[in-house]
CSV table of C-alpha atoms in Angstrom, one decimal:
chain,number,residue,atom,x,y,z
L,1,MET,CA,6.2,18.8,43.3
L,2,ASP,CA,8.1,20.2,46.3
L,3,VAL,CA,11.0,22.1,44.7
L,4,PHE,CA,12.2,23.3,48.2
L,5,SER,CA,12.7,19.9,49.8
L,6,ASN,CA,16.3,18.7,50.5
L,7,ILE,CA,17.9,16.7,47.7
L,8,SER,CA,20.0,13.8,48.9
L,9,GLY,CA,23.7,14.4,48.3
L,10,LEU,CA,23.3,18.1,47.5
L,11,SER,CA,25.5,20.2,49.8
L,12,GLU,CA,24.6,23.7,50.9
L,13,ASP,CA,27.5,25.3,49.1
L,14,LYS,CA,26.1,24.1,45.8
L,15,LEU,CA,22.8,26.0,46.2
L,16,HIS,CA,22.0,29.1,44.3
L,17,GLU,CA,21.8,32.3,46.3
L,18,LYS,CA,18.4,33.2,45.0
L,19,PHE,CA,17.1,29.8,45.9
L,20,LYS,CA,18.4,30.2,49.5
L,21,LEU,CA,16.8,33.6,49.8
L,22,LEU,CA,13.4,32.2,48.8
L,23,ARG,CA,13.8,29.2,51.1
L,24,ASP,CA,15.1,30.9,54.2
L,25,GLU,CA,14.3,34.6,54.3
L,26,PRO,CA,11.0,35.7,56.0
L,27,TYR,CA,11.0,38.7,53.6
L,28,TYR,CA,10.4,36.3,50.7
L,29,ALA,CA,7.8,34.1,52.4
L,30,GLY,CA,5.1,35.4,50.0
L,31,ALA,CA,7.4,35.0,47.0
L,32,LYS,CA,8.1,31.4,48.0
L,33,ARG,CA,4.3,30.7,48.1
L,34,ILE,CA,4.0,32.0,44.5
L,35,ILE,CA,6.7,29.4,43.4
L,36,GLU,CA,4.9,26.7,45.3
L,37,GLU,CA,1.6,27.6,43.5
L,38,TRP,CA,3.4,27.5,40.1
L,39,THR,CA,5.0,24.1,40.7
L,40,GLN,CA,2.2,22.2,42.4
L,41,ASP,CA,1.1,20.6,39.1
L,42,PHE,CA,4.2,21.1,37.1
L,43,HIS,CA,5.2,17.9,35.3
L,44,ASP,CA,8.9,17.2,35.5
L,45,ARG,CA,9.4,15.2,32.3
L,46,ASP,CA,13.1,14.6,32.7
L,47,ASN,CA,13.3,14.4,36.5
L,48,LYS,CA,15.9,17.1,37.0
L,49,ILE,CA,14.0,20.4,37.3
L,50,ALA,CA,14.1,20.6,41.1
L,51,LEU,CA,17.9,20.0,41.1
L,52,GLU,CA,18.3,22.7,38.5
L,53,PHE,CA,16.1,25.1,40.4
L,54,GLN,CA,18.2,24.7,43.6
L,55,THR,CA,21.6,24.9,41.9
L,56,THR,CA,21.3,27.1,38.7
L,57,PHE,CA,17.9,28.6,39.4
L,58,HIS,CA,17.1,30.9,36.4
L,59,SER,CA,16.2,28.4,33.7
L,60,SER,CA,13.8,26.4,35.9
L,61,PHE,CA,12.4,29.6,37.3
L,62,TRP,CA,11.6,30.7,33.7
L,63,GLU,CA,10.0,27.3,32.9
L,64,PHE,CA,7.8,27.5,36.1
L,65,TYR,CA,6.7,30.9,35.1
L,66,LEU,CA,5.9,30.0,31.5
L,67,HIS,CA,3.9,27.0,32.7
L,68,ALA,CA,1.9,29.3,34.9
L,69,VAL,CA,1.4,31.7,32.0
L,70,PHE,CA,0.2,29.0,29.6
L,71,GLN,CA,-2.2,27.7,32.2
L,72,ARG,CA,-3.5,31.2,32.8
L,73,LEU,CA,-4.1,31.6,29.1
L,74,GLY,CA,-6.1,28.4,29.0
L,75,LEU,CA,-3.8,26.6,26.7
L,76,ASN,CA,-3.5,22.8,26.7
L,77,ILE,CA,0.1,21.7,27.5
L,78,ASN,CA,1.0,18.3,26.2
L,79,GLU,CA,3.1,16.6,28.9
L,80,LYS,CA,3.8,13.4,27.0
L,81,TYR,CA,7.1,14.2,25.4
L,82,SER,CA,10.4,15.5,26.9
L,83,ARG,CA,11.2,18.0,24.1
L,84,PRO,CA,10.8,20.8,23.2
L,85,ASP,CA,10.0,22.4,26.6
L,86,PHE,CA,6.4,23.1,25.9
L,87,ILE,CA,4.1,21.6,23.3
L,88,ILE,CA,0.8,23.4,23.0
L,89,ASP,CA,-2.0,21.2,21.7
L,90,GLY,CA,-5.3,22.2,20.2
L,91,GLU,CA,-6.5,24.2,17.2
L,92,ARG,CA,-3.6,26.6,17.4
L,93,GLU,CA,-0.8,24.1,18.1
L,94,PHE,CA,2.7,25.5,18.6
L,95,TYR,CA,6.0,24.6,20.2
L,96,VAL,CA,8.0,26.6,22.7
L,97,GLU,CA,11.7,26.2,23.7
L,98,ALA,CA,12.7,28.1,26.8
L,99,VAL,CA,16.1,29.7,27.3
L,100,VAL,CA,17.8,32.3,29.5
L,101,SER,CA,20.6,34.7,28.9
L,102,GLU,CA,23.1,34.5,31.8
L,103,ILE,CA,26.0,36.8,32.8
L,104,LYS,CA,29.1,36.0,30.7
L,105,GLN,CA,31.9,34.1,32.3
L,106,GLY,CA,34.0,36.6,34.2
L,107,GLY,CA,31.3,39.2,34.2
L,108,THR,CA,30.2,41.1,37.3
L,109,PRO,CA,27.9,38.7,39.3
L,110,GLU,CA,24.5,39.7,40.6
L,111,SER,CA,25.8,39.3,44.2
L,112,GLU,CA,27.7,42.6,43.6
L,113,ARG,CA,24.5,44.6,42.9
L,114,SER,CA,24.7,47.7,45.0
L,115,PRO,CA,22.1,50.0,46.5
L,116,ASN,CA,22.9,52.5,43.7
L,117,ASP,CA,22.1,49.8,41.1
L,118,ILE,CA,18.7,49.3,42.8
L,119,LEU,CA,18.0,53.0,43.0
L,120,SER,CA,19.0,53.4,39.3
L,121,MET,CA,15.7,51.7,38.4
L,122,LEU,CA,14.1,55.1,39.3
L,123,GLU,CA,15.8,56.8,36.4
L,124,PRO,CA,16.0,56.1,32.7
L,125,ILE,CA,19.2,55.5,30.6
L,126,GLN,CA,20.4,59.0,29.9
L,127,THR,CA,23.2,58.9,27.4
L,128,ASP,CA,24.0,56.9,24.2
L,129,LYS,CA,27.2,55.7,25.8
L,130,GLU,CA,25.4,54.3,28.9
L,131,PHE,CA,22.8,52.8,26.5
L,132,SER,CA,25.3,51.0,24.4
L,133,LEU,CA,27.1,49.6,27.4
L,134,LEU,CA,23.9,48.0,28.6
L,135,ILE,CA,22.2,47.0,25.3
L,136,ASP,CA,25.2,45.8,23.3
L,137,GLU,CA,26.0,43.3,26.0
L,138,ALA,CA,22.4,42.2,26.1
L,139,VAL,CA,22.3,41.8,22.3
L,140,VAL,CA,25.4,39.5,22.4
L,141,ARG,CA,24.0,37.3,25.2
L,142,HIS,CA,20.5,37.1,23.6
L,143,SER,CA,21.8,36.4,20.2
L,144,ASN,CA,23.8,33.4,21.5
L,145,SER,CA,20.7,32.1,23.4
L,146,ILE,CA,18.4,32.4,20.4
L,147,TYR,CA,20.7,30.8,17.9
L,148,SER,CA,21.4,27.9,20.3
L,149,LYS,CA,17.7,27.1,20.3
L,150,LEU,CA,17.4,27.4,16.5
L,151,LYS,CA,20.1,24.7,16.3
L,152,LYS,CA,18.0,22.6,18.7
L,153,TYR,CA,15.1,22.8,16.3
L,154,ASN,CA,16.8,22.2,13.0
L,155,GLY,CA,19.7,20.0,14.1
L,156,TYR,CA,23.4,20.6,14.1
L,157,THR,CA,26.8,19.0,13.7
L,158,ASN,CA,28.5,18.6,17.1
L,159,ASN,CA,32.2,19.2,17.9
L,160,LYS,CA,32.9,15.5,17.1
L,161,GLY,CA,31.5,16.0,13.6
L,162,LYS,CA,28.4,14.0,14.3
L,163,TRP,CA,25.0,15.1,13.2
L,164,VAL,CA,22.5,15.7,16.0
L,165,GLY,CA,18.9,15.6,14.8
L,166,GLY,CA,16.7,18.6,15.7
L,167,TYR,CA,13.2,18.7,17.3
L,168,LYS,CA,11.5,18.9,13.9
L,169,SER,CA,12.8,15.4,13.1
L,170,CYS,CA,10.8,14.0,16.0
L,171,ASP,CA,7.7,12.0,15.1
L,172,TRP,CA,5.4,14.1,17.3
L,173,ILE,CA,6.5,17.5,15.8
L,174,ASN,CA,4.5,19.0,13.0
L,175,ASP,CA,6.9,21.4,11.3
L,176,SER,CA,4.0,23.3,9.7
L,177,LYS,CA,3.2,24.7,13.1
L,178,PRO,CA,4.9,27.7,14.7
L,179,TYR,CA,8.1,27.3,16.7
L,180,ILE,CA,8.7,29.9,19.4
L,181,VAL,CA,11.8,30.7,21.4
L,182,ALA,CA,11.0,32.0,24.9
L,183,LEU,CA,13.8,34.1,26.3
L,184,SER,CA,14.3,35.5,29.8
L,185,SER,CA,17.1,38.0,30.5
L,186,TYR,CA,19.6,37.7,33.3
L,187,ASP,CA,22.6,38.8,31.3
L,188,GLN,CA,24.0,41.5,33.6
L,189,ILE,CA,23.4,43.2,36.9
L,190,GLN,CA,21.0,45.8,35.4
L,191,TYR,CA,19.0,43.6,33.1
L,192,GLY,CA,15.9,45.1,34.6
L,193,LYS,CA,16.6,48.3,32.5
L,194,GLU,CA,16.7,46.6,29.1
L,195,TYR,CA,13.0,47.0,28.6
L,196,ILE,CA,12.2,46.3,24.9
L,197,TYR,CA,15.4,48.0,23.6
L,198,SER,CA,17.6,44.9,23.3
L,199,MET,CA,14.9,43.0,21.3
L,200,PHE,CA,14.2,45.9,19.0
L,201,ALA,CA,17.9,46.1,18.2
L,202,LEU,CA,18.6,42.4,17.9
L,203,LEU,CA,15.5,41.2,16.1
L,204,TYR,CA,14.5,44.3,14.0
L,205,GLY,CA,17.7,46.2,13.7
L,206,LEU,CA,16.2,49.3,15.4
L,207,TYR,CA,18.7,50.9,17.8
L,208,TYR,CA,17.4,53.5,20.2
L,209,SER,CA,19.2,56.7,21.1
L,210,PRO,CA,18.2,58.2,24.4
L,211,GLU,CA,19.9,61.5,23.6
L,212,ARG,CA,17.9,61.9,20.4
L,213,ASP,CA,14.8,59.9,21.6
L,214,GLN,CA,14.5,58.0,18.4
L,215,TYR,CA,15.4,54.8,16.7
L,216,GLU,CA,17.9,54.3,13.9
L,217,LYS,CA,18.4,51.4,11.5
L,218,ARG,CA,21.6,49.4,12.1
L,219,ASP,CA,23.1,46.2,10.8
L,220,TYR,CA,25.5,45.3,13.6
L,221,VAL,CA,26.8,46.3,17.0
L,222,LYS,CA,30.3,45.9,18.4
L,223,LYS,CA,30.8,43.0,20.8
L,224,PRO,CA,31.8,44.8,24.0
L,225,ASN,CA,35.5,45.1,24.6
L,226,THR,CA,36.3,43.7,21.1
L,227,ASP,CA,36.5,44.7,17.4
L,228,SER,CA,34.0,41.9,16.5
L,229,ASN,CA,30.8,42.9,14.8
L,230,ILE,CA,27.6,41.2,16.0
L,231,GLN,CA,24.7,41.1,13.4
L,232,ILE,CA,21.5,42.6,14.5
L,233,GLY,CA,18.1,42.7,12.7
L,234,ILE,CA,18.4,38.9,12.8
L,235,PHE,CA,14.8,38.4,11.8
L,236,ASN,CA,16.0,39.3,8.3
L,237,ALA,CA,18.4,36.4,8.2
L,238,GLU,CA,17.4,33.4,6.1
L,239,GLU,CA,18.0,30.9,8.9
L,240,MET,CA,15.7,32.7,11.2
L,241,LYS,CA,12.6,32.0,9.2
L,242,ASP,CA,12.0,28.9,11.2
L,243,ILE,CA,11.4,30.9,14.3
L,244,SER,CA,7.9,32.4,14.2
L,245,ALA,CA,8.3,34.7,17.2
L,246,ILE,CA,10.2,35.4,20.4
L,247,ILE,CA,8.5,35.5,23.8
L,248,PHE,CA,10.6,37.8,26.0
L,249,THR,CA,10.8,39.2,29.4
L,250,ASN,CA,13.5,41.1,31.4
L,251,ALA,CA,11.1,41.5,34.4
L,252,LEU,CA,11.0,37.9,35.8
L,253,THR,CA,12.9,38.7,39.1
L,254,LEU,CA,12.5,38.0,42.7
L,255,GLY,CA,10.9,41.4,42.7
L,256,LYS,CA,8.2,40.0,40.3
L,257,LEU,CA,7.4,37.3,42.9
L,258,SER,CA,7.2,39.9,45.7
L,259,SER,CA,5.0,42.1,43.5
L,260,LEU,CA,2.6,39.2,42.7
L,261,SER,CA,2.5,38.4,46.4
L,262,LYS,CA,1.9,42.0,47.3
L,263,SER,CA,-0.9,42.0,44.7
L,264,THR,CA,-2.8,39.2,46.5
L,265,GLY,CA,-2.4,40.3,50.1
L,266,HIS,CA,0.1,41.5,52.7
L,267,ASP,CA,3.8,41.4,51.7
L,268,LEU,CA,6.7,43.2,53.2
L,269,ALA,CA,8.0,44.5,49.9
L,270,HIS,CA,7.3,48.0,48.6
L,271,VAL,CA,7.0,47.8,44.8
L,272,LEU,CA,7.0,50.6,42.2
L,273,ASN,CA,6.6,49.9,38.5
L,274,VAL,CA,7.4,52.5,35.9
L,275,ARG,CA,4.9,51.7,33.1
L,276,TYR,CA,4.6,53.1,29.6
L,277,ASP,CA,1.2,54.6,28.7
L,278,ARG,CA,0.2,55.8,25.3
L,279,GLU,CA,-1.4,58.9,26.9
L,280,ALA,CA,0.9,61.7,28.3
L,281,PRO,CA,2.6,61.8,30.6
L,282,HIS,CA,3.8,58.5,29.1
L,283,TYR,CA,5.6,57.1,32.1
L,284,LYS,CA,3.1,56.3,34.9
L,285,ILE,CA,4.0,55.2,38.4
L,286,HIS,CA,2.3,52.0,39.5
L,287,GLU,CA,2.5,51.4,43.3
L,288,VAL,CA,1.6,47.7,43.6
L,289,SER,CA,-1.1,46.7,46.2
L,290,SER,CA,-4.0,44.4,46.4
L,291,ASP,CA,-6.2,47.3,45.1
L,292,HIS,CA,-3.8,48.0,42.2
L,293,PRO,CA,-2.1,44.6,41.5
L,294,GLU,CA,0.6,43.5,39.1
L,295,ASP,CA,-0.7,40.7,36.9
L,296,LEU,CA,1.1,37.5,36.1
L,297,LEU,CA,1.2,38.5,32.4
L,298,ASP,CA,2.6,42.0,33.0
L,299,GLY,CA,6.2,42.5,31.6
L,300,LEU,CA,5.8,39.6,29.1
L,301,TYR,CA,6.1,40.4,25.4
L,302,VAL,CA,5.8,38.7,22.0
L,303,PHE,CA,8.0,39.8,19.1
L,304,HIS,CA,6.7,38.5,15.8
L,305,ASN,CA,9.1,37.5,13.0
L,306,PRO,CA,7.8,39.3,9.8
L,307,ASN,CA,9.7,36.9,7.6
L,308,ALA,CA,8.7,33.7,9.4
L,309,LYS,CA,7.7,30.7,7.2
L,310,ILE,CA,4.9,30.1,9.7
L,311,LYS,CA,3.2,33.0,11.3
L,312,PHE,CA,2.2,32.9,14.9
L,313,GLU,CA,-1.3,33.7,15.8
L,314,CYS,CA,-2.8,32.9,19.2
L,315,GLU,CA,-6.2,34.2,20.2
L,316,GLU,CA,-5.6,33.4,23.8
L,317,ILE,CA,-2.7,35.8,23.8
L,318,LYS,CA,-4.7,38.5,22.1
L,319,SER,CA,-7.8,38.1,24.4
L,320,ASN,CA,-5.5,38.4,27.5
L,321,HIS,CA,-4.0,41.6,26.1
L,322,LEU,CA,-0.4,40.6,26.1
L,323,VAL,CA,1.8,43.2,24.4
L,324,GLU,CA,2.8,42.0,20.9
L,325,PHE,CA,5.2,43.7,18.5
L,326,SER,CA,5.4,43.3,14.8
L,327,LEU,CA,7.3,45.1,12.0
L,328,ASP,CA,6.0,45.9,8.5
L,329,SER,CA,6.7,48.5,5.8
L,330,VAL,CA,5.1,51.2,7.9
L,331,GLY,CA,7.1,50.5,11.1
L,332,ILE,CA,6.7,48.8,14.4
L,333,GLY,CA,3.2,47.8,15.4
L,334,MET,CA,2.2,47.3,19.0
L,335,GLU,CA,-0.9,45.5,20.2
L,336,GLY,CA,-2.2,44.6,23.6
L,337,GLY,CA,-3.8,46.6,26.4
L,338,ARG,CA,-1.2,46.1,29.1
L,339,ALA,CA,1.0,49.0,30.0
L,340,PRO,CA,4.6,47.7,29.5
L,341,ILE,CA,6.8,47.6,32.6
L,342,VAL,CA,9.8,49.8,31.8
L,343,ALA,CA,11.4,49.4,35.2
L,344,ARG,CA,10.6,48.0,38.6
L,345,TYR,CA,11.9,49.2,42.0
L,346,CYS,CA,11.4,46.7,44.8
L,347,SER,CA,12.6,47.4,48.4
L,348,PRO,CA,11.8,46.3,52.0
L,349,THR,CA,12.1,49.9,53.2
L,350,GLY,CA,10.5,52.0,50.4
L,351,HIS,CA,7.2,52.6,52.2
L,352,ALA,CA,8.9,55.2,54.4
L,353,LEU,CA,9.9,57.3,51.3
L,354,ARG,CA,7.0,56.4,49.0
L,355,ASP,CA,6.1,59.9,47.9
L,356,LEU,CA,9.7,60.9,47.3
L,357,LEU,CA,10.5,57.7,45.3
L,358,MET,CA,7.3,58.0,43.2
L,359,SER,CA,7.9,61.7,42.3
L,360,THR,CA,11.5,61.0,41.7
L,361,ALA,CA,10.8,58.2,39.2
L,362,ALA,CA,8.1,60.1,37.5
L,363,SER,CA,10.1,63.3,37.1
L,364,ASN,CA,13.2,61.4,35.9
L,365,TYR,CA,11.2,59.5,33.2
L,366,ASN,CA,8.8,62.3,32.2
L,367,LYS,CA,11.3,65.2,32.8
L,368,THR,CA,8.7,67.0,34.8
L,369,ILE,CA,8.0,67.2,38.5
L,370,ALA,CA,4.4,66.1,38.0
L,371,TYR,CA,3.3,62.5,38.0
L,372,ASP,CA,0.2,60.4,37.6
L,373,LEU,CA,-0.5,57.1,39.2
L,374,ILE,CA,-1.4,54.1,37.0
L,375,LYS,CA,-4.0,51.7,38.3
L,376,ALA,CA,-3.3,48.3,36.8
L,377,ASP,CA,-6.2,45.9,36.1
C-alpha cells in the first residue's frame, strides 16, 4: 500500500498538516520511510485507511503502529473480517479495537504549539493546579473514547431508537476471549506530558499529586470549565468488566518516527527521552542514536482490568518486556523491563545544545544537577 500517493478528487486543503509534513519536508524523510515500512503489508479491509491517513491522520497512524507492534510480537493477525480492528488468532486469541482521543471541539489546536511547549518537555509538571489542568482534560477525553468502544463491543441503541448489534454478536467473535481497547492520546497540545498519570486516574482512581509526590484515591474529577463530575476508577464499574485491558500510549508522535529513524541510521532530528528507572536517580536521560536506539515498543503500556470477566495474558507481550500495570489489594504492580518514556524532546537544532539540554532535563526531573545517561536496548 502506498499511503502517500495522490487520491483522486482530494484537494490539498483537505490534507492533514502532519501528513503534509511527512510527505514534503526533508527533515521528516526518515520518518516517512518508517511509515512506508509499517504499511507495505498492511491490509486495508474497508478500503478507506489511506484517505483517513491523509485527511484525519491520527486514527490510521495508530492502526499502522499497532499492526507493526503485533507483527513485531510475532502474533498472527486475522485479516479476514472488517471488525474489530485487530483479531489475533492462535492459542491466546484476543480482539483489539483501536481508538484515539482528539482535541475537543474549540480546543487549542496542535498548530499553535509554541517553542515553549516543546521546551516544557524538559521539565516535569510542578504544581497540583498545572497537573489537574492537563490530566483532568485527558481523563474526560479518554473516558469518552473508551466508553465508545465498549458500546461497539456490546451493542447500543442509536439516536433513532434502533438497536445496533455489537462485535460480540458477530459469528466470528468468541466472547470468552479477551477484548482490548487500544488508546492513543492526542487530546491536547501537551499530551506528551501525560505519561501514565491519566490512565492511573481514569482506570484505577489513583490521582497523583506532584506537590506531595504521592497518589490519592478519588472517585471523580471535575470536567474542565464545568461543575460536572466525571467518574474515575472506571475499572470498578460493572459495565467495564467486558474490557480485559487497555493498551495505551501518549508517545506516538512524529517525534517517535524521527526517533525510530535516528535509531536505525542518520536522521536530522536530535531526540532526548526522559525515562523512568527503578534505580536512583530515577529519571535517566536517553539520547537516541544508532548505538543507543529507541525501540518500536518503547512508550507502549498495558493496563490490566482487575475486575475483568476474562483476564488478558499474552506471553509474547511478557517476553518482549512491554510495561504492564495491574492493581490488587497490595497496590499497583508493574512488570516489564523497558524503562517507561516519561517525556520526549525532539528538535532539529538540539545537537548544538545537547549537554545543556540533557543536564537541564535531568536536574529538573531529579532535582539535582547530576545526571546519568540511560542506554536503551
